Amino acid sequence: DTGVSQNPRHKITKRGQNVTFRCDPISEHNRLYWYRQTLGQGPEFLTYFQNEAQLEKSRLLSDRFSAERPKGSFSTLEIQRTEQGDSAMYLCASSSGDRGNEQFFGPGTRLTVL
Amino acid sequence: KQEVTQIPAALSVPEGENLVLNCSFTDSAIYNLQWFRQDPGKGLTSLLLIQSSQREQTSGRLNASLDKSSGRSTLYIAASQPGDSATYLCAVSWDGSEKLVFGKGTKLTVNP
């Protein structure tokens, strides 16, 4: 069990550019979650997958955000036409649905939009 | 609206002291409650999970309790150490949703 991994760990981009982040969940975990965290705040839920199906989305996930989990394993989160307000830590978590559905988090991707 | 509140926002204690962190939540129909630790610039480490049917969970020097009727949870840390210094986050999921709703956290500093 290598834990949840996320790439890249840091991303600096200019306003208006598109960025894509990747999350690899713990193997055999069928549930995958994306959260966003800004300085001094707790993480906020963005979206949730069970296997390849996207089952829940937050209103925070504007039209510029899209997430996929094509084969029910890794997931990608893409932000189009980035804005300075998108600067945040993007966290991925996974769970098996067992043991009360405990969620395990990755190290996060820190996005800075200049 | 389903919300999670953590008080205080920051806490500073001398090494060796026992301490309690507080978490409150609206709507008692929770599915589970998780306590996490977050070090600066890092991801979240799961400490304890309490399912709605449970009253408490223990792991080493940590003990978490849950009182659904009053909408409260506490995280008790015994014999605090400087290495316990971090932000502690409480998160709740409610019936019918998989998402966790987080409090803003309590930043703990344990002074040697």
PDB file of C-alpha atoms in Angstrom:
ATOM      1  CA  ASP A   1       0.000   0.000   0.000  1.00  0.00           C
ATOM      2  CA  THR A   2       1.792   3.088  -1.243  1.00  0.00           C
ATOM      3  CA  GLY A   3      -0.914   5.570  -0.301  1.00  0.00           C
ATOM      4  CA  VAL A   4      -2.608   8.162  -2.475  1.00  0.00           C
ATOM      5  CA  SER A   5      -0.230   9.918  -4.842  1.00  0.00           C
ATOM      6  CA  GLN A   6      -0.714  13.213  -6.678  1.00  0.00           C
ATOM      7  CA  ASN A   7       1.221  14.834  -9.495  1.00  0.00           C
ATOM      8  CA  PRO A   8       2.550  17.384  -9.906  1.00  0.00           C
ATOM      9  CA  ARG A   9       3.150  18.510  -6.335  1.00  0.00           C
ATOM     10  CA  HIS A  10       3.467  22.145  -7.382  1.00  0.00           C
ATOM     11  CA  LYS A  11       2.224  24.004 -10.433  1.00  0.00           C
ATOM     12  CA  ILE A  12       2.757  27.641 -11.333  1.00  0.00           C
ATOM     13  CA  THR A  13       0.836  28.934 -14.307  1.00  0.00           C
ATOM     14  CA  LYS A  14      -0.226  32.197 -15.882  1.00  0.00           C
ATOM     15  CA  ARG A  15      -3.799  33.360 -15.827  1.00  0.00           C
ATOM     16  CA  GLY A  16      -5.753  31.979 -18.752  1.00  0.00           C
ATOM     17  CA  GLN A  17      -3.737  28.801 -19.147  1.00  0.00           C
ATOM     18  CA  ASN A  18      -5.153  25.297 -18.709  1.00  0.00           C
ATOM     19  CA  VAL A  19      -3.773  22.918 -16.078  1.00  0.00           C
ATOM     20  CA  THR A  20      -4.311  19.227 -15.361  1.00  0.00           C
ATOM     21  CA  PHE A  21      -3.634  17.344 -12.158  1.00  0.00           C
ATOM     22  CA  ARG A  22      -3.445  13.596 -11.645  1.00  0.00           C
ATOM     23  CA  CYS A  23      -4.428  11.468  -8.649  1.00  0.00           C
ATOM     24  CA  ASP A  24      -3.602   7.790  -8.150  1.00  0.00           C
ATOM     25  CA  PRO A  25      -5.713   6.301  -5.350  1.00  0.00           C
ATOM     26  CA  ILE A  26      -4.822   3.467  -3.025  1.00  0.00           C
ATOM     27  CA  SER A  27      -5.132   0.303  -5.068  1.00  0.00           C
ATOM     28  CA  GLU A  28      -8.489  -1.456  -4.707  1.00  0.00           C
ATOM     29  CA  HIS A  29     -10.189   1.730  -3.458  1.00  0.00           C
ATOM     30  CA  ASN A  30     -13.259   2.237  -5.627  1.00  0.00           C
ATOM     31  CA  ARG A  31     -14.091   5.703  -4.303  1.00  0.00           C
ATOM     32  CA  LEU A  32     -12.129   8.831  -5.210  1.00  0.00           C
ATOM     33  CA  TYR A  33     -12.667  12.422  -4.058  1.00  0.00           C
ATOM     34  CA  TRP A  34     -11.323  15.852  -4.994  1.00  0.00           C
ATOM     35  CA  TYR A  35     -11.176  18.736  -2.513  1.00  0.00           C
ATOM     36  CA  ARG A  36      -9.771  22.265  -2.659  1.00  0.00           C
ATOM     37  CA  GLN A  37      -8.136  24.050   0.268  1.00  0.00           C
ATOM     38  CA  THR A  38      -7.232  27.709   0.541  1.00  0.00           C
ATOM     39  CA  LEU A  39      -5.005  29.247   3.199  1.00  0.00           C
ATOM     40  CA  GLY A  40      -6.485  29.105   6.686  1.00  0.00           C
ATOM     41  CA  GLN A  41      -9.544  27.142   5.614  1.00  0.00           C
ATOM     42  CA  GLY A  42     -10.560  23.520   5.796  1.00  0.00           C
ATOM     43  CA  PRO A  43     -10.769  21.549   2.541  1.00  0.00           C
ATOM     44  CA  GLU A  44     -13.919  22.024   0.459  1.00  0.00           C
ATOM     45  CA  PHE A  45     -15.466  19.168  -1.493  1.00  0.00           C
ATOM     46  CA  LEU A  46     -15.364  19.371  -5.284  1.00  0.00           C
ATOM     47  CA  THR A  47     -16.429  16.000  -6.675  1.00  0.00           C
ATOM     48  CA  TYR A  48     -16.662  12.250  -6.020  1.00  0.00           C
ATOM     49  CA  PHE A  49     -16.327   9.125  -8.159  1.00  0.00           C
ATOM     50  CA  GLN A  50     -17.375   5.584  -7.471  1.00  0.00           C
ATOM     51  CA  ASN A  51     -15.429   3.479  -9.927  1.00  0.00           C
ATOM     52  CA  GLU A  52     -15.648   5.474 -13.195  1.00  0.00           C
ATOM     53  CA  ALA A  53     -18.985   7.142 -12.406  1.00  0.00           C
ATOM     54  CA  GLN A  54     -18.986  10.753 -11.204  1.00  0.00           C
ATOM     55  CA  LEU A  55     -21.768  10.658  -8.614  1.00  0.00           C
ATOM     56  CA  GLU A  56     -21.562  13.974  -6.806  1.00  0.00           C
ATOM     57  CA  LYS A  57     -20.390  17.460  -7.784  1.00  0.00           C
ATOM     58  CA  SER A  58     -20.186  20.639  -5.767  1.00  0.00           C
ATOM     59  CA  ARG A  59     -21.514  23.956  -7.016  1.00  0.00           C
ATOM     60  CA  LEU A  60     -17.897  25.090  -6.546  1.00  0.00           C
ATOM     61  CA  LEU A  61     -17.071  23.038  -9.636  1.00  0.00           C
ATOM     62  CA  SER A  62     -17.702  25.670 -12.284  1.00  0.00           C
ATOM     63  CA  ASP A  63     -17.828  24.992 -16.018  1.00  0.00           C
ATOM     64  CA  ARG A  64     -14.078  25.597 -16.166  1.00  0.00           C
ATOM     65  CA  PHE A  65     -13.444  22.535 -14.000  1.00  0.00           C
ATOM     66  CA  SER A  66     -13.738  18.973 -15.253  1.00  0.00           C
ATOM     67  CA  ALA A  67     -12.793  15.700 -13.621  1.00  0.00           C
ATOM     68  CA  GLU A  68     -12.524  12.233 -15.068  1.00  0.00           C
ATOM     69  CA  ARG A  69     -11.802   8.728 -13.894  1.00  0.00           C
ATOM     70  CA  PRO A  70     -11.945   6.835 -17.184  1.00  0.00           C
ATOM     71  CA  LYS A  71     -11.043   3.322 -16.047  1.00  0.00           C
ATOM     72  CA  GLY A  72     -12.011   3.547 -12.427  1.00  0.00           C
ATOM     73  CA  SER A  73      -8.384   3.841 -11.334  1.00  0.00           C
ATOM     74  CA  PHE A  74      -6.506   7.162 -11.557  1.00  0.00           C
ATOM     75  CA  SER A  75      -8.348  10.461 -11.936  1.00  0.00           C
ATOM     76  CA  THR A  76      -7.551  13.797 -13.557  1.00  0.00           C
ATOM     77  CA  LEU A  77      -8.790  17.261 -12.647  1.00  0.00           C
ATOM     78  CA  GLU A  78      -8.529  19.900 -15.358  1.00  0.00           C
ATOM     79  CA  ILE A  79      -8.985  23.622 -14.891  1.00  0.00           C
ATOM     80  CA  GLN A  80      -9.462  25.650 -18.071  1.00  0.00           C
ATOM     81  CA  ARG A  81      -8.718  29.367 -18.407  1.00  0.00           C
ATOM     82  CA  THR A  82      -7.259  29.587 -14.910  1.00  0.00           C
ATOM     83  CA  GLU A  83      -7.977  32.611 -12.742  1.00  0.00           C
ATOM     84  CA  GLN A  84      -6.040  33.956  -9.762  1.00  0.00           C
ATOM     85  CA  GLY A  85      -8.865  32.784  -7.508  1.00  0.00           C
ATOM     86  CA  ASP A  86      -8.073  29.206  -8.510  1.00  0.00           C
ATOM     87  CA  SER A  87      -4.820  29.368  -6.550  1.00  0.00           C
ATOM     88  CA  ALA A  88      -5.172  26.738  -3.834  1.00  0.00           C
ATOM     89  CA  MET A  89      -4.094  23.280  -2.692  1.00  0.00           C
ATOM     90  CA  TYR A  90      -5.960  20.575  -4.595  1.00  0.00           C
ATOM     91  CA  LEU A  91      -6.333  17.420  -2.524  1.00  0.00           C
ATOM     92  CA  CYS A  92      -7.333  13.950  -3.619  1.00  0.00           C
ATOM     93  CA  ALA A  93      -8.638  11.219  -1.322  1.00  0.00           C
ATOM     94  CA  SER A  94      -9.725   7.632  -1.760  1.00  0.00           C
ATOM     95  CA  SER A  95     -11.715   5.085   0.232  1.00  0.00           C
ATOM     96  CA  SER A  96     -12.894   1.504  -0.023  1.00  0.00           C
ATOM     97  CA  GLY A  97     -16.347   2.135   1.379  1.00  0.00           C
ATOM     98  CA  ASP A  98     -15.531  -0.211   4.260  1.00  0.00           C
ATOM     99  CA  ARG A  99     -14.609   0.703   7.861  1.00  0.00           C
ATOM    100  CA  GLY A 100     -17.088   3.556   7.928  1.00  0.00           C
ATOM    101  CA  ASN A 101     -15.774   4.846   4.591  1.00  0.00           C
ATOM    102  CA  GLU A 102     -12.565   6.300   6.027  1.00  0.00           C
ATOM    103  CA  GLN A 103     -10.993   8.659   3.499  1.00  0.00           C
ATOM    104  CA  PHE A 104      -7.229   8.719   2.961  1.00  0.00           C
ATOM    105  CA  PHE A 105      -5.656  11.821   1.479  1.00  0.00           C
ATOM    106  CA  GLY A 106      -2.743  12.415  -0.840  1.00  0.00           C
ATOM    107  CA  PRO A 107      -0.054  15.108  -0.419  1.00  0.00           C
ATOM    108  CA  GLY A 108      -1.910  17.578  -2.618  1.00  0.00           C
ATOM    109  CA  THR A 109      -1.032  19.716  -5.642  1.00  0.00           C
ATOM    110  CA  ARG A 110      -0.368  23.372  -4.887  1.00  0.00           C
ATOM    111  CA  LEU A 111      -1.510  25.611  -7.743  1.00  0.00           C
ATOM    112  CA  THR A 112      -0.331  29.185  -8.067  1.00  0.00           C
ATOM    113  CA  VAL A 113      -1.915  31.311 -10.785  1.00  0.00           C
ATOM    114  CA  LEU A 114       0.047  34.454 -11.616  1.00  0.00           C
TER     115      LEU A 114
ATOM    116  CA  LYS B   1     -27.136  24.096   6.154  1.00  0.00           C
ATOM    117  CA  GLN B   2     -24.707  21.420   7.312  1.00  0.00           C
ATOM    118  CA  GLU B   3     -21.716  23.042   8.983  1.00  0.00           C
ATOM    119  CA  VAL B   4     -18.737  22.075  11.132  1.00  0.00           C
ATOM    120  CA  THR B   5     -17.193  24.458  13.641  1.00  0.00           C
ATOM    121  CA  GLN B   6     -13.926  24.129  15.540  1.00  0.00           C
ATOM    122  CA  ILE B   7     -13.042  26.211  18.560  1.00  0.00           C
ATOM    123  CA  PRO B   8     -10.482  27.495  19.407  1.00  0.00           C
ATOM    124  CA  ALA B   9      -8.765  28.423  16.156  1.00  0.00           C
ATOM    125  CA  ALA B  10      -5.380  28.165  17.877  1.00  0.00           C
ATOM    126  CA  LEU B  11      -4.082  26.635  21.085  1.00  0.00           C
ATOM    127  CA  SER B  12      -0.650  26.762  22.719  1.00  0.00           C
ATOM    128  CA  VAL B  13       0.273  24.415  25.577  1.00  0.00           C
ATOM    129  CA  PRO B  14       3.427  23.322  27.409  1.00  0.00           C
ATOM    130  CA  GLU B  15       4.819  19.872  26.698  1.00  0.00           C
ATOM    131  CA  GLY B  16       3.285  17.103  28.783  1.00  0.00           C
ATOM    132  CA  GLU B  17      -0.116  18.706  29.173  1.00  0.00           C
ATOM    133  CA  ASN B  18      -3.336  16.813  28.384  1.00  0.00           C
ATOM    134  CA  LEU B  19      -5.611  18.765  26.052  1.00  0.00           C
ATOM    135  CA  VAL B  20      -9.006  18.667  24.365  1.00  0.00           C
ATOM    136  CA  LEU B  21      -9.925  19.944  20.920  1.00  0.00           C
ATOM    137  CA  ASN B  22     -13.570  20.658  20.188  1.00  0.00           C
ATOM    138  CA  CYS B  23     -15.723  20.133  17.122  1.00  0.00           C
ATOM    139  CA  SER B  24     -19.409  20.924  16.722  1.00  0.00           C
ATOM    140  CA  PHE B  25     -21.739  20.157  13.830  1.00  0.00           C
ATOM    141  CA  THR B  26     -25.254  20.967  12.756  1.00  0.00           C
ATOM    142  CA  ASP B  27     -27.729  18.192  11.906  1.00  0.00           C
ATOM    143  CA  SER B  28     -27.364  15.056  14.018  1.00  0.00           C
ATOM    144  CA  ALA B  29     -28.013  12.633  11.105  1.00  0.00           C
ATOM    145  CA  ILE B  30     -24.334  12.040  10.521  1.00  0.00           C
ATOM    146  CA  TYR B  31     -22.809   8.974   8.869  1.00  0.00           C
ATOM    147  CA  ASN B  32     -19.319   9.369  10.316  1.00  0.00           C
ATOM    148  CA  LEU B  33     -16.849  11.853  11.765  1.00  0.00           C
ATOM    149  CA  GLN B  34     -13.101  11.904  11.064  1.00  0.00           C
ATOM    150  CA  TRP B  35     -10.290  13.697  12.804  1.00  0.00           C
ATOM    151  CA  PHE B  36      -7.242  14.610  10.703  1.00  0.00           C
ATOM    152  CA  ARG B  37      -3.847  16.113  11.311  1.00  0.00           C
ATOM    153  CA  GLN B  38      -2.262  18.501   8.789  1.00  0.00           C
ATOM    154  CA  ASP B  39       1.326  19.693   8.905  1.00  0.00           C
ATOM    155  CA  PRO B  40       2.179  22.982   7.113  1.00  0.00           C
ATOM    156  CA  GLY B  41       2.020  22.634   3.327  1.00  0.00           C
ATOM    157  CA  LYS B  42       1.181  18.944   3.534  1.00  0.00           C
ATOM    158  CA  GLY B  43      -1.786  16.696   2.944  1.00  0.00           C
ATOM    159  CA  LEU B  44      -4.095  15.309   5.634  1.00  0.00           C
ATOM    160  CA  THR B  45      -3.328  12.336   7.854  1.00  0.00           C
ATOM    161  CA  SER B  46      -6.342  10.444   9.163  1.00  0.00           C
ATOM    162  CA  LEU B  47      -6.182  10.044  12.933  1.00  0.00           C
ATOM    163  CA  LEU B  48      -9.500   8.549  13.993  1.00  0.00           C
ATOM    164  CA  LEU B  49     -12.872   7.776  12.450  1.00  0.00           C
ATOM    165  CA  ILE B  50     -16.034   7.432  14.517  1.00  0.00           C
ATOM    166  CA  GLN B  51     -19.069   5.863  12.885  1.00  0.00           C
ATOM    167  CA  SER B  52     -22.505   7.191  13.821  1.00  0.00           C
ATOM    168  CA  SER B  53     -23.242   4.128  15.954  1.00  0.00           C
ATOM    169  CA  GLN B  54     -20.068   4.558  18.016  1.00  0.00           C
ATOM    170  CA  ARG B  55     -19.378   6.776  21.017  1.00  0.00           C
ATOM    171  CA  GLU B  56     -15.578   6.885  20.974  1.00  0.00           C
ATOM    172  CA  GLN B  57     -12.409   5.619  19.329  1.00  0.00           C
ATOM    173  CA  THR B  58      -8.882   5.395  20.697  1.00  0.00           C
ATOM    174  CA  SER B  59      -5.470   5.252  19.077  1.00  0.00           C
ATOM    175  CA  GLY B  60      -2.390   5.516  21.253  1.00  0.00           C
ATOM    176  CA  ARG B  61      -2.465   8.859  23.081  1.00  0.00           C
ATOM    177  CA  LEU B  62      -5.533  10.000  21.129  1.00  0.00           C
ATOM    178  CA  ASN B  63      -9.163   9.521  22.092  1.00  0.00           C
ATOM    179  CA  ALA B  64     -12.101  10.873  20.112  1.00  0.00           C
ATOM    180  CA  SER B  65     -15.650  10.969  21.399  1.00  0.00           C
ATOM    181  CA  LEU B  66     -18.948  11.579  19.633  1.00  0.00           C
ATOM    182  CA  ASP B  67     -22.231  12.902  21.035  1.00  0.00           C
ATOM    183  CA  LYS B  68     -24.690  13.083  18.156  1.00  0.00           C
ATOM    184  CA  SER B  69     -27.562  14.453  20.236  1.00  0.00           C
ATOM    185  CA  SER B  70     -25.577  17.542  21.193  1.00  0.00           C
ATOM    186  CA  GLY B  71     -23.748  17.759  17.859  1.00  0.00           C
ATOM    187  CA  ARG B  72     -20.300  17.557  19.384  1.00  0.00           C
ATOM    188  CA  SER B  73     -17.043  15.650  19.160  1.00  0.00           C
ATOM    189  CA  THR B  74     -13.863  16.032  21.160  1.00  0.00           C
ATOM    190  CA  LEU B  75     -10.298  14.920  20.450  1.00  0.00           C
ATOM    191  CA  TYR B  76      -8.334  14.260  23.623  1.00  0.00           C
ATOM    192  CA  ILE B  77      -4.541  14.220  23.381  1.00  0.00           C
ATOM    193  CA  ALA B  78      -2.711  12.831  26.387  1.00  0.00           C
ATOM    194  CA  ALA B  79       0.794  13.854  27.440  1.00  0.00           C
ATOM    195  CA  SER B  80       1.304  16.252  24.538  1.00  0.00           C
ATOM    196  CA  GLN B  81       4.679  16.395  22.761  1.00  0.00           C
ATOM    197  CA  PRO B  82       6.267  19.035  20.501  1.00  0.00           C
ATOM    198  CA  GLY B  83       5.790  16.609  17.607  1.00  0.00           C
ATOM    199  CA  ASP B  84       2.023  16.926  18.095  1.00  0.00           C
ATOM    200  CA  SER B  85       2.235  20.522  16.844  1.00  0.00           C
ATOM    201  CA  ALA B  86       0.035  20.721  13.734  1.00  0.00           C
ATOM    202  CA  THR B  87      -3.430  21.783  12.599  1.00  0.00           C
ATOM    203  CA  TYR B  88      -6.170  19.364  13.612  1.00  0.00           C
ATOM    204  CA  LEU B  89      -9.222  19.167  11.367  1.00  0.00           C
ATOM    205  CA  CYS B  90     -12.622  17.692  12.121  1.00  0.00           C
ATOM    206  CA  ALA B  91     -14.760  16.493   9.206  1.00  0.00           C
ATOM    207  CA  VAL B  92     -18.282  15.100   9.033  1.00  0.00           C
ATOM    208  CA  SER B  93     -20.216  13.175   6.408  1.00  0.00           C
ATOM    209  CA  TRP B  94     -23.962  13.069   6.624  1.00  0.00           C
ATOM    210  CA  ASP B  95     -26.388  10.365   5.557  1.00  0.00           C
ATOM    211  CA  GLY B  96     -27.007  10.438   1.839  1.00  0.00           C
ATOM    212  CA  SER B  97     -23.686  12.003   0.871  1.00  0.00           C
ATOM    213  CA  GLU B  98     -20.143  10.731   0.550  1.00  0.00           C
ATOM    214  CA  LYS B  99     -18.512  14.132   0.901  1.00  0.00           C
ATOM    215  CA  LEU B 100     -16.730  15.323   4.020  1.00  0.00           C
ATOM    216  CA  VAL B 101     -17.524  18.789   5.354  1.00  0.00           C
ATOM    217  CA  PHE B 102     -14.564  20.224   7.247  1.00  0.00           C
ATOM    218  CA  GLY B 103     -14.137  22.708  10.041  1.00  0.00           C
ATOM    219  CA  LYS B 104     -11.457  25.364   9.724  1.00  0.00           C
ATOM    220  CA  GLY B 105      -9.196  23.505  12.120  1.00  0.00           C
ATOM    221  CA  THR B 106      -7.413  24.157  15.388  1.00  0.00           C
ATOM    222  CA  LYS B 107      -3.714  25.039  15.142  1.00  0.00           C
ATOM    223  CA  LEU B 108      -1.954  23.359  18.063  1.00  0.00           C
ATOM    224  CA  THR B 109       1.480  24.388  19.295  1.00  0.00           C
ATOM    225  CA  VAL B 110       3.162  22.284  21.979  1.00  0.00           C
ATOM    226  CA  ASN B 111       6.065  24.150  23.544  1.00  0.00           C
ATOM    227  CA  PRO B 112       9.098  22.222  24.825  1.00  0.00           C
TER     228      PRO B 112
END
